[in-house]
RNA sequence: UACCCCGUGGUGUAAUUGGCAACACUACUGAUUUUGGUUCAGUCAUUCUAGGUUCAAGUCCUAGCGGGGUAGCCA
């Protein structure tokens, strides 16, 4: 096992150097014979799209199963028909698969509704559950507060016979929505509010995405989740911290029913800077059209990251990298961006694309001549080979790469200076052409024929290398430069009368036209490239006649940093 | 102010379970470079505080401080 994270490019679930607290707990249980193996599950509610936080949980659950040679199920926690939709069921499966995981079994909590009901009758008959007629408001009043104990429901002491009859009538649809509940009979004075006679079933005359109108009573999370785990033979039920207070109830149900008892272990959910992670807020962003759908490349959803150009491998690496603990931390989004940079640096072919172009004419180039020059596809990977790029006397370069007058530290092209054209020749700038208002419209250079890339024996050295395209052969493309969706580290912190929406970054998307080397015309949606000296880009599915590229993430830019700090001269 | 959980560099995670505080990322320096990318080297800590146990405490004990969670017929 390597202790070096940098050379670990894990397959799904590959082992890491040190064990996290969950693995240590598993080791202990396994050694003590408390668990027969590692059987986990990923249990999303199909009421929204999966996001990067879920990715952490997916990597954890599937990863644990893989490294311990166990199994991991995908189970939809579909116990609330009013929120759940088939659309979400499908997107979730797609996202899990795309991340590189395959579940051993696909289940739905709704598959267990009948079994759950049988167990409910058992609890009723054993005097562990009762039908309560209190409405929602009264139930809350009777529950007490954080500092005061609750009081017993007046319906708490109904006989098992009476309860059974009422429960059957509830199930048969004889009462309206919200009229009654089935509650576990535990302890209204418990300091843990989850144990103050929690509701097991509520009446909802609603259409369920899978069971249709078969049921009008639906189990609550606590009543469904642990039992579903139990039925599936789950041994370690991994969930997030907010369920910690639910564990005593989880245990109570399994113990009281006398069924297989998985161990629930909680870990801290992922928080990340410059984004929001709650399903409610993500839904709001979509519904109010602050973004263009769930898979908008600015969204932290798996589908958004996919469209943004993130690779599954980079997300898996990120998940392993941030680790698992119980401390409520916030991960710097830079780490996510780094993980995709690190991967794409190794695998993305390089291409030259010019933004905000300015014309550059080579005055000593033979009229009309086009020369094909050889360019390296990826200096990090020799097997990626080379490609041919057309070079001519009429070129386009980025206007950022030229200044008529420039400070000492400006290594790019300036009047009277020289620079290498990537994969081409060294050129010397001797003059510029300006329009009436004094703006440079054309740069005039000569090229040095002795300095052709790959066969340069001139010994000439220049400080800068810039990219370019041949004006005639360049392909016009659309570029969508995405940036962070929010302008502040923690959008949740909003001032008086503000919401997280007030922190949306107005510059999260900048669309521009750019000029690409012709090779790029062949690319298809999903293809990823490094635009040399600029960043990583992916072909968007919106591409048609004209290609559309999304910026995954820019390259590190130490020059830009110097400029920002005023250290550029 | 009830109960539960958590406090280790700027960030996140470790520390053979009582034995030299480590790894990664960021930031900053420098080197290399036909991408101001990549790569390489270096720099950055009173382990929340105060006591205690011990030859030895990030780790164990006590008290305090700080952060998070919990009062859905949501999950």
mmCIF file of N, CA and C (backbone and C1' of nucleotides) in Angstrom, chain A residues 128-132 134-157 181-200 249 252-253, chain B residues 2 71-73:
data_model
loop_
_atom_site.group_PDB
_atom_site.id
_atom_site.type_symbol
_atom_site.label_atom_id
_atom_site.label_comp_id
_atom_site.label_asym_id
_atom_site.label_seq_id
_atom_site.Cartn_x
_atom_site.Cartn_y
_atom_site.Cartn_z
ATOM 1 N N UNK A 128 -45.846 -1.849 21.323
ATOM 2 C CA UNK A 128 -44.754 -0.906 21.099
ATOM 3 C C UNK A 128 -45.119 0.246 20.168
ATOM 4 N N UNK A 129 -46.360 0.248 19.691
ATOM 5 C CA UNK A 129 -46.772 1.325 18.786
ATOM 6 C C UNK A 129 -48.258 1.562 18.952
ATOM 7 N N UNK A 130 -48.657 2.797 18.674
ATOM 8 C CA UNK A 130 -50.076 3.123 18.821
ATOM 9 C C UNK A 130 -50.528 4.134 17.783
ATOM 10 N N UNK A 131 -51.831 4.110 17.525
ATOM 11 C CA UNK A 131 -52.407 5.077 16.598
ATOM 12 C C UNK A 131 -52.747 6.332 17.385
ATOM 13 N N UNK A 132 -52.293 7.476 16.857
ATOM 14 C CA UNK A 132 -52.490 8.735 17.555
ATOM 15 C C UNK A 132 -53.365 9.650 16.705
ATOM 16 N N UNK A 134 -53.790 12.914 17.301
ATOM 17 C CA UNK A 134 -53.353 14.314 17.379
ATOM 18 C C UNK A 134 -53.007 14.833 15.969
ATOM 19 N N UNK A 135 -53.379 16.067 15.682
ATOM 20 C CA UNK A 135 -52.970 16.619 14.393
ATOM 21 C C UNK A 135 -51.522 17.115 14.497
ATOM 22 N N UNK A 136 -51.006 17.575 13.390
ATOM 23 C CA UNK A 136 -49.584 17.929 13.347
ATOM 24 C C UNK A 136 -49.229 18.967 14.398
ATOM 25 N N UNK A 137 -50.080 19.955 14.535
ATOM 26 C CA UNK A 137 -49.802 21.032 15.470
ATOM 27 C C UNK A 137 -49.798 20.526 16.914
ATOM 28 N N UNK A 138 -50.811 19.736 17.236
ATOM 29 C CA UNK A 138 -50.899 19.182 18.599
ATOM 30 C C UNK A 138 -49.722 18.252 18.881
ATOM 31 N N UNK A 139 -49.364 17.488 17.883
ATOM 32 C CA UNK A 139 -48.240 16.574 18.066
ATOM 33 C C UNK A 139 -47.004 17.353 18.469
ATOM 34 N N UNK A 140 -46.825 18.490 17.827
ATOM 35 C CA UNK A 140 -45.675 19.325 18.135
ATOM 36 C C UNK A 140 -45.757 19.846 19.566
ATOM 37 N N UNK A 141 -46.919 20.302 19.949
ATOM 38 C CA UNK A 141 -47.084 20.809 21.317
ATOM 39 C C UNK A 141 -46.786 19.739 22.353
ATOM 40 N N UNK A 142 -47.307 18.558 22.133
ATOM 41 C CA UNK A 142 -47.096 17.465 23.078
ATOM 42 C C UNK A 142 -45.640 17.002 23.127
ATOM 43 N N UNK A 143 -44.906 17.294 22.056
ATOM 44 C CA UNK A 143 -43.530 16.801 22.008
ATOM 45 C C UNK A 143 -42.627 17.523 23.003
ATOM 46 N N UNK A 144 -43.062 18.707 23.459
ATOM 47 C CA UNK A 144 -42.214 19.473 24.357
ATOM 48 C C UNK A 144 -41.194 20.268 23.569
ATOM 49 N N UNK A 145 -40.164 20.737 24.253
ATOM 50 C CA UNK A 145 -39.145 21.530 23.579
ATOM 51 C C UNK A 145 -37.779 20.927 23.842
ATOM 52 N N UNK A 146 -36.742 21.638 23.363
ATOM 53 C CA UNK A 146 -35.386 21.152 23.563
ATOM 54 C C UNK A 146 -35.048 21.043 25.044
ATOM 55 N N UNK A 147 -35.635 21.927 25.837
ATOM 56 C CA UNK A 147 -35.286 21.950 27.259
ATOM 57 C C UNK A 147 -36.382 21.397 28.168
ATOM 58 N N UNK A 148 -37.567 21.148 27.575
ATOM 59 C CA UNK A 148 -38.658 20.616 28.402
ATOM 60 C C UNK A 148 -39.136 19.278 27.861
ATOM 61 N N UNK A 149 -39.419 18.351 28.750
ATOM 62 C CA UNK A 149 -39.909 17.048 28.309
ATOM 63 C C UNK A 149 -41.295 17.173 27.663
ATOM 64 N N UNK A 150 -41.649 16.173 26.884
ATOM 65 C CA UNK A 150 -42.974 16.178 26.283
ATOM 66 C C UNK A 150 -43.994 15.557 27.215
ATOM 67 N N UNK A 151 -45.224 15.577 26.762
ATOM 68 C CA UNK A 151 -46.277 14.917 27.558
ATOM 69 C C UNK A 151 -46.922 13.836 26.714
ATOM 70 N N UNK A 152 -47.394 12.834 27.383
ATOM 71 C CA UNK A 152 -47.976 11.697 26.670
ATOM 72 C C UNK A 152 -49.213 12.091 25.879
ATOM 73 N N UNK A 153 -49.332 11.535 24.723
ATOM 74 C CA UNK A 153 -50.547 11.727 23.917
ATOM 75 C C UNK A 153 -51.720 11.085 24.652
ATOM 76 N N UNK A 154 -52.896 11.720 24.594
ATOM 77 C CA UNK A 154 -54.088 11.119 25.216
ATOM 78 C C UNK A 154 -54.458 9.782 24.563
ATOM 79 N N UNK A 155 -53.885 9.509 23.402
ATOM 80 C CA UNK A 155 -54.225 8.248 22.704
ATOM 81 C C UNK A 155 -53.179 7.168 22.934
ATOM 82 N N UNK A 156 -52.234 7.477 23.795
ATOM 83 C CA UNK A 156 -51.085 6.597 23.983
ATOM 84 C C UNK A 156 -51.437 5.232 24.572
ATOM 85 N N UNK A 157 -52.539 5.185 25.315
ATOM 86 C CA UNK A 157 -52.811 3.935 26.028
ATOM 87 C C UNK A 157 -53.930 3.104 25.415
ATOM 88 N N UNK A 181 -51.792 9.211 12.901
ATOM 89 C CA UNK A 181 -50.459 8.665 12.666
ATOM 90 C C UNK A 181 -50.295 7.391 13.481
ATOM 91 N N UNK A 182 -49.334 6.581 13.061
ATOM 92 C CA UNK A 182 -48.915 5.473 13.906
ATOM 93 C C UNK A 182 -47.613 5.912 14.542
ATOM 94 N N UNK A 183 -47.537 5.782 15.865
ATOM 95 C CA UNK A 183 -46.325 6.226 16.549
ATOM 96 C C UNK A 183 -45.703 5.114 17.375
ATOM 97 N N UNK A 184 -44.405 5.133 17.439
ATOM 98 C CA UNK A 184 -43.711 4.180 18.302
ATOM 99 C C UNK A 184 -43.869 4.666 19.738
ATOM 100 N N UNK A 185 -44.065 3.721 20.665
ATOM 101 C CA UNK A 185 -44.279 4.072 22.057
ATOM 102 C C UNK A 185 -42.951 3.940 22.791
ATOM 103 N N UNK A 186 -42.260 5.078 22.925
ATOM 104 C CA UNK A 186 -40.924 4.988 23.528
ATOM 105 C C UNK A 186 -40.845 5.805 24.816
ATOM 106 N N UNK A 187 -40.598 7.101 24.707
ATOM 107 C CA UNK A 187 -40.417 7.878 25.938
ATOM 108 C C UNK A 187 -40.578 9.365 25.651
ATOM 109 N N UNK A 188 -41.707 9.920 26.061
ATOM 110 C CA UNK A 188 -41.978 11.328 25.788
ATOM 111 C C UNK A 188 -41.090 12.271 26.598
ATOM 112 N N UNK A 189 -40.355 11.715 27.545
ATOM 113 C CA UNK A 189 -39.492 12.570 28.364
ATOM 114 C C UNK A 189 -38.025 12.439 27.952
ATOM 115 N N UNK A 190 -37.768 11.665 26.910
ATOM 116 C CA UNK A 190 -36.377 11.462 26.512
ATOM 117 C C UNK A 190 -35.713 12.781 26.133
ATOM 118 N N UNK A 191 -34.475 12.983 26.550
ATOM 119 C CA UNK A 191 -33.740 14.184 26.128
ATOM 120 C C UNK A 191 -33.478 14.173 24.612
ATOM 121 N N UNK A 192 -33.534 13.016 24.021
ATOM 122 C CA UNK A 192 -33.405 12.903 22.569
ATOM 123 C C UNK A 192 -34.803 12.958 21.956
ATOM 124 N N UNK A 193 -35.094 14.064 21.279
ATOM 125 C CA UNK A 193 -36.450 14.271 20.781
ATOM 126 C C UNK A 193 -36.906 13.195 19.801
ATOM 127 N N UNK A 194 -35.932 12.552 19.175
ATOM 128 C CA UNK A 194 -36.287 11.502 18.231
ATOM 129 C C UNK A 194 -36.939 10.301 18.900
ATOM 130 N N UNK A 195 -36.748 10.224 20.206
ATOM 131 C CA UNK A 195 -37.307 9.094 20.939
ATOM 132 C C UNK A 195 -38.662 9.426 21.591
ATOM 133 N N UNK A 196 -39.134 10.673 21.402
ATOM 134 C CA UNK A 196 -40.416 11.051 21.999
ATOM 135 C C UNK A 196 -41.553 10.578 21.097
ATOM 136 N N UNK A 197 -41.790 9.290 21.145
ATOM 137 C CA UNK A 197 -42.857 8.647 20.368
ATOM 138 C C UNK A 197 -42.876 9.097 18.901
ATOM 139 N N UNK A 198 -41.822 8.771 18.184
ATOM 140 C CA UNK A 198 -41.710 9.210 16.799
ATOM 141 C C UNK A 198 -42.808 8.638 15.901
ATOM 142 N N UNK A 199 -43.197 9.422 14.933
ATOM 143 C CA UNK A 199 -44.207 8.972 13.972
ATOM 144 C C UNK A 199 -43.598 7.908 13.062
ATOM 145 N N UNK A 200 -44.332 6.839 12.874
ATOM 146 C CA UNK A 200 -43.885 5.781 11.960
ATOM 147 C C UNK A 200 -44.595 5.891 10.615
ATOM 148 N N UNK A 249 -32.714 5.703 17.780
ATOM 149 C CA UNK A 249 -33.993 5.240 17.248
ATOM 150 C C UNK A 249 -33.783 4.117 16.241
ATOM 151 N N UNK A 252 -33.221 1.211 18.260
ATOM 152 C CA UNK A 252 -34.438 0.791 18.964
ATOM 153 C C UNK A 252 -35.326 -0.059 18.063
ATOM 154 N N UNK A 253 -35.524 0.391 16.837
ATOM 155 C CA UNK A 253 -36.387 -0.348 15.906
ATOM 156 C C UNK A 253 -35.836 -1.754 15.656
ATOM 157 P P A B 2 -28.570 23.368 30.446
ATOM 158 O "O5'" A B 2 -29.295 22.049 29.874
ATOM 159 C "C5'" A B 2 -30.262 21.369 30.658
ATOM 160 C "C4'" A B 2 -30.878 20.268 29.827
ATOM 161 C "C3'" A B 2 -29.883 19.401 29.081
ATOM 162 O "O3'" A B 2 -29.392 18.369 29.921
ATOM 163 C "C1'" A B 2 -31.585 20.086 27.591
ATOM 164 P P A B 71 -35.539 19.352 14.428
ATOM 165 O "O5'" A B 71 -36.415 19.550 15.755
ATOM 166 C "C5'" A B 71 -37.189 18.478 16.259
ATOM 167 C "C4'" A B 71 -38.227 18.997 17.203
ATOM 168 C "C3'" A B 71 -39.121 20.103 16.654
ATOM 169 O "O3'" A B 71 -40.205 19.556 15.923
ATOM 170 C "C1'" A B 71 -38.336 20.717 18.772
ATOM 171 P P G B 72 -40.850 20.426 14.771
ATOM 172 O "O5'" G B 72 -40.169 19.838 13.454
ATOM 173 C "C5'" G B 72 -40.192 18.444 13.250
ATOM 174 C "C4'" G B 72 -41.407 18.094 12.397
ATOM 175 C "C3'" G B 72 -41.503 16.617 12.079
ATOM 176 O "O3'" G B 72 -42.888 16.315 11.878
ATOM 177 C "C1'" G B 72 -41.343 17.859 10.100
ATOM 178 P P C B 73 -43.698 15.609 12.980
ATOM 179 O "O5'" C B 73 -44.593 14.661 12.057
ATOM 180 C "C5'" C B 73 -43.984 13.638 11.285
ATOM 181 C "C4'" C B 73 -44.779 13.383 10.032
ATOM 182 C "C3'" C B 73 -44.893 14.598 9.125
ATOM 183 O "O3'" C B 73 -44.938 14.112 7.794
ATOM 184 C "C1'" C B 73 -47.041 13.888 9.747
#
